[in-house]
PDB file of C-alpha atoms in Angstrom:
ATOM      1  CA  MET A   1     -20.040  50.825 -18.597  1.00 45.00           C
ATOM      2  CA  THR A   2     -22.233  49.960 -15.670  1.00 46.00           C
ATOM      3  CA  ASN A   3     -20.552  50.005 -12.286  1.00 51.00           C
ATOM      4  CA  ASP A   4     -20.267  46.440 -11.014  1.00 52.00           C
ATOM      5  CA  SER A   5     -21.100  47.638  -7.518  1.00 51.00           C
ATOM      6  CA  SER A   6     -24.663  48.309  -8.674  1.00 44.00           C
ATOM      7  CA  TYR A   7     -25.068  44.606  -9.355  1.00 46.00           C
ATOM      8  CA  PRO A   8     -24.278  42.924  -6.055  1.00 61.00           C
ATOM      9  CA  ILE A   9     -24.401  39.147  -6.217  1.00 80.00           C
ATOM     10  CA  ARG A  10     -26.272  38.449  -3.028  1.00 83.00           C
ATOM     11  CA  ALA A  11     -25.604  34.724  -2.941  1.00 84.00           C
ATOM     12  CA  VAL A  12     -21.842  35.256  -3.205  1.00 86.00           C
ATOM     13  CA  GLU A  13     -21.952  37.937  -0.522  1.00 85.00           C
ATOM     14  CA  ARG A  14     -23.839  35.608   1.804  1.00 87.00           C
ATOM     15  CA  VAL A  15     -21.360  32.794   1.233  1.00 87.00           C
ATOM     16  CA  CYS A  16     -18.501  35.189   1.999  1.00 87.00           C
ATOM     17  CA  ASP A  17     -20.284  36.387   5.147  1.00 87.00           C
ATOM     18  CA  ILE A  18     -20.666  32.820   6.373  1.00 88.00           C
ATOM     19  CA  LEU A  19     -17.028  31.950   5.620  1.00 86.00           C
ATOM     20  CA  ASP A  20     -15.877  35.085   7.454  1.00 85.00           C
ATOM     21  CA  LEU A  21     -17.983  34.102  10.457  1.00 85.00           C
ATOM     22  CA  VAL A  22     -16.675  30.550  10.585  1.00 84.00           C
ATOM     23  CA  GLN A  23     -13.052  31.679  10.352  1.00 78.00           C
ATOM     24  CA  GLN A  24     -13.594  34.222  13.124  1.00 77.00           C
ATOM     25  CA  ARG A  25     -14.948  31.538  15.457  1.00 75.00           C
ATOM     26  CA  PRO A  26     -12.407  28.703  15.858  1.00 65.00           C
ATOM     27  CA  ASP A  27     -14.693  27.090  18.452  1.00 68.00           C
ATOM     28  CA  GLY A  28     -17.404  26.725  15.808  1.00 79.00           C
ATOM     29  CA  LEU A  29     -20.878  28.121  15.165  1.00 85.00           C
ATOM     30  CA  THR A  30     -24.332  26.669  15.540  1.00 90.00           C
ATOM     31  CA  LEU A  31     -26.974  27.113  12.855  1.00 90.00           C
ATOM     32  CA  VAL A  32     -28.723  29.601  15.152  1.00 91.00           C
ATOM     33  CA  ASP A  33     -25.468  31.616  15.447  1.00 90.00           C
ATOM     34  CA  VAL A  34     -25.243  31.854  11.660  1.00 90.00           C
ATOM     35  CA  THR A  35     -28.878  32.873  11.193  1.00 91.00           C
ATOM     36  CA  LYS A  36     -28.585  35.608  13.822  1.00 90.00           C
ATOM     37  CA  ALA A  37     -25.349  37.016  12.392  1.00 89.00           C
ATOM     38  CA  THR A  38     -26.436  36.921   8.739  1.00 89.00           C
ATOM     39  CA  LYS A  39     -30.169  37.547   9.268  1.00 89.00           C
ATOM     40  CA  LEU A  40     -30.860  34.675   6.878  1.00 90.00           C
ATOM     41  CA  PRO A  41     -33.837  32.344   7.313  1.00 91.00           C
ATOM     42  CA  LYS A  42     -32.830  29.131   9.040  1.00 90.00           C
ATOM     43  CA  SER A  43     -33.555  27.017   5.960  1.00 90.00           C
ATOM     44  CA  SER A  44     -31.465  29.277   3.716  1.00 89.00           C
ATOM     45  CA  ALA A  45     -28.519  29.349   6.131  1.00 91.00           C
ATOM     46  CA  PHE A  46     -28.610  25.566   6.374  1.00 91.00           C
ATOM     47  CA  ARG A  47     -28.537  25.204   2.570  1.00 90.00           C
ATOM     48  CA  TYR A  48     -25.517  27.496   2.316  1.00 90.00           C
ATOM     49  CA  LEU A  49     -23.702  25.625   5.093  1.00 90.00           C
ATOM     50  CA  THR A  50     -24.510  22.247   3.547  1.00 86.00           C
ATOM     51  CA  ALA A  51     -23.158  23.388   0.168  1.00 86.00           C
ATOM     52  CA  LEU A  52     -19.967  24.699   1.805  1.00 87.00           C
ATOM     53  CA  GLU A  53     -19.604  21.441   3.738  1.00 81.00           C
ATOM     54  CA  ALA A  54     -19.886  19.412   0.528  1.00 75.00           C
ATOM     55  CA  ARG A  55     -16.977  21.393  -0.948  1.00 73.00           C
ATOM     56  CA  GLY A  56     -14.824  21.062   2.150  1.00 71.00           C
ATOM     57  CA  TYR A  57     -14.925  24.738   3.186  1.00 80.00           C
ATOM     58  CA  VAL A  58     -16.932  23.954   6.315  1.00 84.00           C
ATOM     59  CA  GLU A  59     -16.886  20.906   8.600  1.00 78.00           C
ATOM     60  CA  ARG A  60     -19.406  19.789  11.168  1.00 79.00           C
ATOM     61  CA  GLY A  61     -17.807  19.024  14.519  1.00 70.00           C
ATOM     62  CA  GLU A  62     -18.627  16.234  16.961  1.00 60.00           C
ATOM     63  CA  ASP A  63     -21.216  18.474  18.643  1.00 70.00           C
ATOM     64  CA  GLY A  64     -22.832  19.584  15.374  1.00 77.00           C
ATOM     65  CA  ARG A  65     -21.168  23.011  15.318  1.00 83.00           C
ATOM     66  CA  PHE A  66     -19.819  24.318  12.006  1.00 86.00           C
ATOM     67  CA  LEU A  67     -16.032  24.721  11.785  1.00 80.00           C
ATOM     68  CA  VAL A  68     -13.444  25.756   9.202  1.00 77.00           C
ATOM     69  CA  GLY A  69     -13.008  22.889   6.721  1.00 72.00           C
ATOM     70  CA  LEU A  70     -10.041  21.271   5.055  1.00 64.00           C
ATOM     71  CA  ALA A  71     -10.255  23.435   1.944  1.00 64.00           C
ATOM     72  CA  LEU A  72      -9.382  26.468   4.092  1.00 68.00           C
ATOM     73  CA  ASN A  73      -6.871  24.626   6.292  1.00 62.00           C
ATOM     74  CA  SER A  74      -4.416  23.066   3.851  1.00 56.00           C
ATOM     75  CA  GLU A  75      -1.358  24.919   5.180  1.00 48.00           C
ATOM     76  CA  ARG A  76      -2.203  24.119   8.781  1.00 65.00           C
ATOM     77  CA  LEU A  77      -2.847  20.525   7.801  1.00 71.00           C
ATOM     78  CA  ASP A  78       0.728  20.246   6.521  1.00 75.00           C
ATOM     79  CA  VAL A  79       2.024  21.587   9.833  1.00 73.00           C
ATOM     80  CA  LEU A  80      -0.214  19.170  11.706  1.00 78.00           C
ATOM     81  CA  THR A  81       1.092  16.102   9.864  1.00 82.00           C
ATOM     82  CA  GLN A  82       4.702  17.210  10.395  1.00 83.00           C
ATOM     83  CA  ARG A  83       4.180  17.656  14.108  1.00 84.00           C
ATOM     84  CA  VAL A  84       2.421  14.342  14.614  1.00 89.00           C
ATOM     85  CA  ARG A  85       5.132  12.145  13.071  1.00 91.00           C
ATOM     86  CA  PRO A  86       7.269  11.832  16.247  1.00 93.00           C
ATOM     87  CA  TYR A  87       4.208  10.564  18.136  1.00 94.00           C
ATOM     88  CA  LEU A  88       3.401   8.047  15.414  1.00 95.00           C
ATOM     89  CA  GLU A  89       7.008   6.894  15.212  1.00 95.00           C
ATOM     90  CA  LYS A  90       7.183   6.413  18.981  1.00 96.00           C
ATOM     91  CA  LEU A  91       4.078   4.223  18.903  1.00 96.00           C
ATOM     92  CA  ARG A  92       5.409   2.303  15.886  1.00 95.00           C
ATOM     93  CA  ASP A  93       8.671   1.611  17.714  1.00 95.00           C
ATOM     94  CA  GLU A  94       6.857   0.586  20.909  1.00 95.00           C
ATOM     95  CA  PHE A  95       4.525  -1.929  19.257  1.00 96.00           C
ATOM     96  CA  GLY A  96       6.323  -2.654  15.999  1.00 94.00           C
ATOM     97  CA  GLU A  97       3.161  -2.026  13.988  1.00 95.00           C
ATOM     98  CA  THR A  98       1.826   0.509  11.488  1.00 94.00           C
ATOM     99  CA  VAL A  99       0.490   3.718  13.082  1.00 96.00           C
ATOM    100  CA  SER A 100      -1.524   6.364  11.241  1.00 94.00           C
ATOM    101  CA  LEU A 101      -3.262   9.716  11.487  1.00 93.00           C
ATOM    102  CA  GLY A 102      -6.606   9.979   9.707  1.00 90.00           C
ATOM    103  CA  MET A 103      -9.226  12.633   9.056  1.00 86.00           C
ATOM    104  CA  PHE A 104     -12.949  12.630   8.376  1.00 82.00           C
ATOM    105  CA  ASP A 105     -13.876  14.705   5.337  1.00 72.00           C
ATOM    106  CA  ARG A 106     -17.059  14.771   3.238  1.00 65.00           C
ATOM    107  CA  GLY A 107     -18.417  11.447   4.394  1.00 72.00           C
ATOM    108  CA  GLY A 108     -15.197   9.440   4.112  1.00 77.00           C
ATOM    109  CA  VAL A 109     -11.937   8.741   5.913  1.00 84.00           C
ATOM    110  CA  TYR A 110      -8.523   9.788   4.607  1.00 83.00           C
ATOM    111  CA  TYR A 111      -5.062   8.854   5.894  1.00 86.00           C
ATOM    112  CA  LEU A 112      -2.967  11.976   6.417  1.00 86.00           C
ATOM    113  CA  ALA A 113       0.203  10.409   7.818  1.00 88.00           C
ATOM    114  CA  ILE A 114       1.345   6.785   7.920  1.00 91.00           C
ATOM    115  CA  VAL A 115       4.360   5.354   9.728  1.00 92.00           C
ATOM    116  CA  GLU A 116       4.687   1.783   8.535  1.00 90.00           C
ATOM    117  CA  SER A 117       5.809  -1.214  10.524  1.00 88.00           C
ATOM    118  CA  GLN A 118       9.336  -2.304   9.705  1.00 85.00           C
ATOM    119  CA  ARG A 119       8.322  -5.953   9.750  1.00 82.00           C
ATOM    120  CA  ALA A 120       8.153  -7.895   6.495  1.00 71.00           C
ATOM    121  CA  THR A 121       4.474  -8.732   7.018  1.00 70.00           C
ATOM    122  CA  ARG A 122       2.404  -5.674   7.839  1.00 62.00           C
ATOM    123  CA  THR A 123      -0.880  -3.965   7.143  1.00 65.00           C
ATOM    124  CA  VAL A 124      -0.767  -1.401   4.348  1.00 61.00           C
ATOM    125  CA  GLN A 125      -2.624   1.914   4.097  1.00 63.00           C
ATOM    126  CA  ARG A 126      -2.431   4.405   1.280  1.00 63.00           C
ATOM    127  CA  PRO A 127      -2.249   8.154   1.960  1.00 61.00           C
ATOM    128  CA  ASN A 128      -5.059  10.324   0.575  1.00 61.00           C
ATOM    129  CA  MET A 129      -7.132   7.282  -0.380  1.00 68.00           C
ATOM    130  CA  ARG A 130     -10.770   7.394   0.747  1.00 73.00           C
ATOM    131  CA  TYR A 131     -11.913   4.665   3.143  1.00 82.00           C
ATOM    132  CA  PRO A 132     -15.502   3.800   4.182  1.00 88.00           C
ATOM    133  CA  ILE A 133     -16.855   4.930   7.539  1.00 91.00           C
ATOM    134  CA  HIS A 134     -18.654   1.674   8.351  1.00 93.00           C
ATOM    135  CA  ALA A 135     -15.718  -0.724   7.845  1.00 93.00           C
ATOM    136  CA  SER A 136     -12.816   1.152   9.438  1.00 92.00           C
ATOM    137  CA  ALA A 137     -11.829   1.997  13.001  1.00 95.00           C
ATOM    138  CA  PHE A 138     -11.253   5.598  11.920  1.00 93.00           C
ATOM    139  CA  GLY A 139     -14.760   5.793  10.485  1.00 93.00           C
ATOM    140  CA  LYS A 140     -16.291   4.493  13.697  1.00 95.00           C
ATOM    141  CA  VAL A 141     -14.389   7.038  15.796  1.00 94.00           C
ATOM    142  CA  PHE A 142     -15.477   9.902  13.584  1.00 90.00           C
ATOM    143  CA  THR A 143     -19.153   8.929  13.691  1.00 92.00           C
ATOM    144  CA  ALA A 144     -19.416   7.734  17.308  1.00 94.00           C
ATOM    145  CA  TRP A 145     -19.989  11.212  18.745  1.00 89.00           C
ATOM    146  CA  ARG A 146     -22.295  12.456  15.984  1.00 87.00           C
ATOM    147  CA  PRO A 147     -26.107  12.492  16.280  1.00 89.00           C
ATOM    148  CA  ASP A 148     -27.777   9.214  15.283  1.00 92.00           C
ATOM    149  CA  GLY A 149     -29.830  10.949  12.606  1.00 90.00           C
ATOM    150  CA  GLU A 150     -26.706  12.360  10.983  1.00 86.00           C
ATOM    151  CA  VAL A 151     -25.015   8.947  11.077  1.00 91.00           C
ATOM    152  CA  ARG A 152     -28.023   7.256   9.486  1.00 92.00           C
ATOM    153  CA  ALA A 153     -28.032   9.850   6.717  1.00 89.00           C
ATOM    154  CA  LEU A 154     -24.317   9.302   6.097  1.00 88.00           C
ATOM    155  CA  LEU A 155     -24.740   5.541   5.944  1.00 93.00           C
ATOM    156  CA  GLU A 156     -27.681   5.841   3.553  1.00 92.00           C
ATOM    157  CA  ARG A 157     -25.724   8.174   1.301  1.00 87.00           C
ATOM    158  CA  GLU A 158     -22.418   6.270   1.370  1.00 89.00           C
ATOM    159  CA  GLY A 159     -23.816   2.743   1.538  1.00 93.00           C
ATOM    160  CA  MET A 160     -22.631  -0.168   3.684  1.00 95.00           C
ATOM    161  CA  PRO A 161     -21.079  -2.709   1.292  1.00 95.00           C
ATOM    162  CA  ARG A 162     -19.836  -5.992   2.732  1.00 96.00           C
ATOM    163  CA  TYR A 163     -16.048  -6.459   2.494  1.00 94.00           C
ATOM    164  CA  THR A 164     -15.714  -9.525   4.711  1.00 95.00           C
ATOM    165  CA  GLU A 165     -18.037 -11.785   6.658  1.00 96.00           C
ATOM    166  CA  HIS A 166     -17.419  -9.527   9.688  1.00 96.00           C
ATOM    167  CA  THR A 167     -18.396  -6.208   8.044  1.00 96.00           C
ATOM    168  CA  ILE A 168     -21.284  -4.413   9.760  1.00 97.00           C
ATOM    169  CA  THR A 169     -23.935  -3.846   7.099  1.00 97.00           C
ATOM    170  CA  ASP A 170     -26.989  -2.950   9.182  1.00 97.00           C
ATOM    171  CA  PRO A 171     -27.372   0.692  10.346  1.00 97.00           C
ATOM    172  CA  GLU A 172     -28.882  -0.281  13.708  1.00 97.00           C
ATOM    173  CA  ASP A 173     -26.031  -2.713  14.418  1.00 97.00           C
ATOM    174  CA  TYR A 174     -23.612   0.069  13.525  1.00 97.00           C
ATOM    175  CA  LEU A 175     -25.296   2.519  15.919  1.00 97.00           C
ATOM    176  CA  ARG A 176     -25.087  -0.071  18.707  1.00 97.00           C
ATOM    177  CA  GLU A 177     -21.372  -0.424  17.966  1.00 97.00           C
ATOM    178  CA  LEU A 178     -20.973   3.358  18.205  1.00 97.00           C
ATOM    179  CA  ALA A 179     -22.610   3.321  21.646  1.00 97.00           C
ATOM    180  CA  ARG A 180     -19.982   0.802  22.808  1.00 97.00           C
ATOM    181  CA  ILE A 181     -17.239   3.033  21.406  1.00 97.00           C
ATOM    182  CA  ARG A 182     -18.505   6.060  23.337  1.00 96.00           C
ATOM    183  CA  GLU A 183     -18.504   3.969  26.505  1.00 96.00           C
ATOM    184  CA  ARG A 184     -14.944   2.658  26.185  1.00 95.00           C
ATOM    185  CA  GLY A 185     -13.412   5.615  24.303  1.00 95.00           C
ATOM    186  CA  TYR A 186     -11.887   3.790  21.329  1.00 97.00           C
ATOM    187  CA  ALA A 187     -12.924   1.914  18.178  1.00 97.00           C
ATOM    188  CA  ILE A 188     -11.939  -1.504  16.839  1.00 97.00           C
ATOM    189  CA  ASN A 189     -11.985  -2.702  13.255  1.00 95.00           C
ATOM    190  CA  ASP A 190     -11.958  -6.462  13.746  1.00 95.00           C
ATOM    191  CA  ARG A 191     -11.519  -8.055  10.270  1.00 94.00           C
ATOM    192  CA  GLU A 192     -14.263  -5.810   8.885  1.00 94.00           C
ATOM    193  CA  GLY A 193     -12.311  -4.192   6.057  1.00 90.00           C
ATOM    194  CA  GLU A 194      -9.682  -6.902   5.509  1.00 89.00           C
ATOM    195  CA  PRO A 195     -10.069 -10.527   6.637  1.00 90.00           C
ATOM    196  CA  ASP A 196      -6.628 -10.829   8.228  1.00 91.00           C
ATOM    197  CA  SER A 197      -6.133  -7.479   9.981  1.00 92.00           C
ATOM    198  CA  ARG A 198      -7.240  -5.682  13.123  1.00 95.00           C
ATOM    199  CA  CYS A 199      -7.101  -1.946  13.900  1.00 96.00           C
ATOM    200  CA  VAL A 200      -7.599   0.247  16.985  1.00 97.00           C
ATOM    201  CA  ALA A 201      -8.365   3.988  16.714  1.00 97.00           C
ATOM    202  CA  VAL A 202      -8.893   6.839  19.173  1.00 97.00           C
ATOM    203  CA  PRO A 203     -10.050  10.426  18.619  1.00 94.00           C
ATOM    204  CA  VAL A 204      -7.718  13.388  18.970  1.00 91.00           C
ATOM    205  CA  HIS A 205      -9.824  15.854  20.930  1.00 86.00           C
ATOM    206  CA  GLY A 206      -9.311  19.600  21.171  1.00 78.00           C
ATOM    207  CA  LEU A 207      -8.377  20.366  17.551  1.00 73.00           C
ATOM    208  CA  ARG A 208     -10.572  22.089  15.004  1.00 65.00           C
ATOM    209  CA  LEU A 209     -10.072  19.331  12.426  1.00 72.00           C
ATOM    210  CA  PRO A 210     -11.708  15.920  12.980  1.00 79.00           C
ATOM    211  CA  ILE A 211      -8.642  13.672  13.272  1.00 86.00           C
ATOM    212  CA  SER A 212      -7.822  10.353  14.870  1.00 93.00           C
ATOM    213  CA  MET A 213      -4.837   8.061  15.567  1.00 96.00           C
ATOM    214  CA  SER A 214      -4.799   4.338  14.850  1.00 96.00           C
ATOM    215  CA  LEU A 215      -2.611   1.262  15.076  1.00 97.00           C
ATOM    216  CA  SER A 216      -3.184  -1.680  12.764  1.00 95.00           C
ATOM    217  CA  ALA A 217      -1.604  -5.116  12.550  1.00 94.00           C
ATOM    218  CA  PRO A 218      -2.127  -8.646  11.241  1.00 93.00           C
ATOM    219  CA  LEU A 219      -4.412 -10.759  13.421  1.00 91.00           C
ATOM    220  CA  SER A 220      -1.525 -12.976  14.492  1.00 91.00           C
ATOM    221  CA  ARG A 221       0.217 -10.021  16.168  1.00 93.00           C
ATOM    222  CA  LEU A 222      -2.720  -8.060  17.610  1.00 94.00           C
ATOM    223  CA  SER A 223      -5.053 -10.167  19.735  1.00 95.00           C
ATOM    224  CA  MET A 224      -8.239  -8.829  21.281  1.00 95.00           C
ATOM    225  CA  ASP A 225      -6.540  -9.177  24.679  1.00 96.00           C
ATOM    226  CA  ASP A 226      -3.886  -6.689  23.511  1.00 96.00           C
ATOM    227  CA  VAL A 227      -6.414  -4.109  22.298  1.00 96.00           C
ATOM    228  CA  PRO A 228      -6.945  -2.243  25.642  1.00 97.00           C
ATOM    229  CA  LEU A 229      -3.181  -1.746  26.067  1.00 97.00           C
ATOM    230  CA  VAL A 230      -2.856  -0.403  22.522  1.00 97.00           C
ATOM    231  CA  ALA A 231      -5.882   1.866  23.013  1.00 97.00           C
ATOM    232  CA  GLU A 232      -4.390   3.250  26.229  1.00 97.00           C
ATOM    233  CA  ALA A 233      -1.095   4.069  24.485  1.00 97.00           C
ATOM    234  CA  LEU A 234      -2.890   5.682  21.545  1.00 97.00           C
ATOM    235  CA  THR A 235      -5.082   7.737  23.881  1.00 96.00           C
ATOM    236  CA  GLU A 236      -2.086   9.036  25.796  1.00 96.00           C
ATOM    237  CA  ALA A 237      -0.249   9.951  22.580  1.00 96.00           C
ATOM    238  CA  ALA A 238      -3.369  11.702  21.243  1.00 94.00           C
ATOM    239  CA  ARG A 239      -3.709  13.623  24.509  1.00 93.00           C
ATOM    240  CA  GLU A 240      -0.068  14.747  24.452  1.00 91.00           C
ATOM    241  CA  PHE A 241      -0.234  15.754  20.800  1.00 89.00           C
ATOM    242  CA  SER A 242      -3.460  17.706  21.309  1.00 85.00           C
ATOM    243  CA  ALA A 243      -1.989  19.545  24.303  1.00 82.00           C
ATOM    244  CA  LEU A 244       1.071  20.555  22.265  1.00 74.00           C
ATOM    245  CA  SER A 245      -0.969  21.618  19.235  1.00 61.00           C
ATOM    246  CA  THR A 246      -3.436  23.769  21.184  1.00 53.00           C
ATOM    247  CA  ARG A 247      -1.037  25.572  23.503  1.00 48.00           C
ATOM    248  CA  PRO A 248      -0.730  29.365  22.956  1.00 44.00           C
ATOM    249  CA  ARG A 249       1.997  30.173  20.444  1.00 38.00           C
ATOM    250  CA  ASP A 250       5.131  31.862  21.765  1.00 40.00           C
ATOM    251  CA  GLN A 251       5.423  35.253  20.107  1.00 34.00           C
ATOM    252  CA  SER A 252       9.007  34.422  19.222  1.00 35.00           C
ATOM    253  CA  GLU A 253       7.940  31.456  17.077  1.00 39.00           C
ATOM    254  CA  PRO A 254       7.756  32.028  13.296  1.00 35.00           C
ATOM    255  CA  ASP A 255       4.332  32.267  11.663  1.00 40.00           C
ATOM    256  CA  GLU A 256       4.709  28.959   9.833  1.00 37.00           C
ATOM    257  CA  ALA A 257       4.857  27.164  13.161  1.00 34.00           C
ATOM    258  CA  ASP A 258       1.379  28.326  14.082  1.00 35.00           C
ATOM    259  CA  THR A 259      -0.717  25.649  15.693  1.00 31.00           C
ATOM    260  CA  PRO A 260      -3.352  23.889  13.598  1.00 30.00           C
TER     261      PRO A 260
END
């Protein structure tokens, strides 16, 4: 029999090299970093990274750097959602409305954790269901700090269907909305996905995974005048949660409590 080692599969080896690199650099890698480390042509490295991103093994961060993706972070994701629940519950109890944690993955938005309002009338989200980026507060947060060219490509690929009369369906209008989000630090979904609901979302900075917190409510209970107060509370909770999740682990803590 022929020794398998005499038939190296170069494409597989290159993919493994890139995955090793990304996992060794929790702060992320630029395309130039990958080309230098692997000695691949820039175009080839980009194709490999794009393929890995499509399968969820690699994510592109807010600054365009390549990070470990969800497919390699499932265990840490479970820990993350467990740790965030007290923050979501505190916000739910303070405002009496549904509070959620969401993540951007492969061009869509997914709810990771949902703490529902205890009121009879409330907004409803479904965990693990994919939501559009153009008609959700989460989607706006996740795209606001990405390059305009990347956002345009996402919108062209995913489409911008109209869900209500308030849905943004023009890419240039959407980019102008993202500029306003960067200025104020939070996103609003004002009757754009559902005609009778409003949602506020803020980014959770400092973590390797692209996640965000939101609060949603019926229009009758969340006026536009209330939005800045809600955004401030969400931002503070996101800041506290990020600080806890990124602190150095005490050596006495068990491995399963490792930070995400």
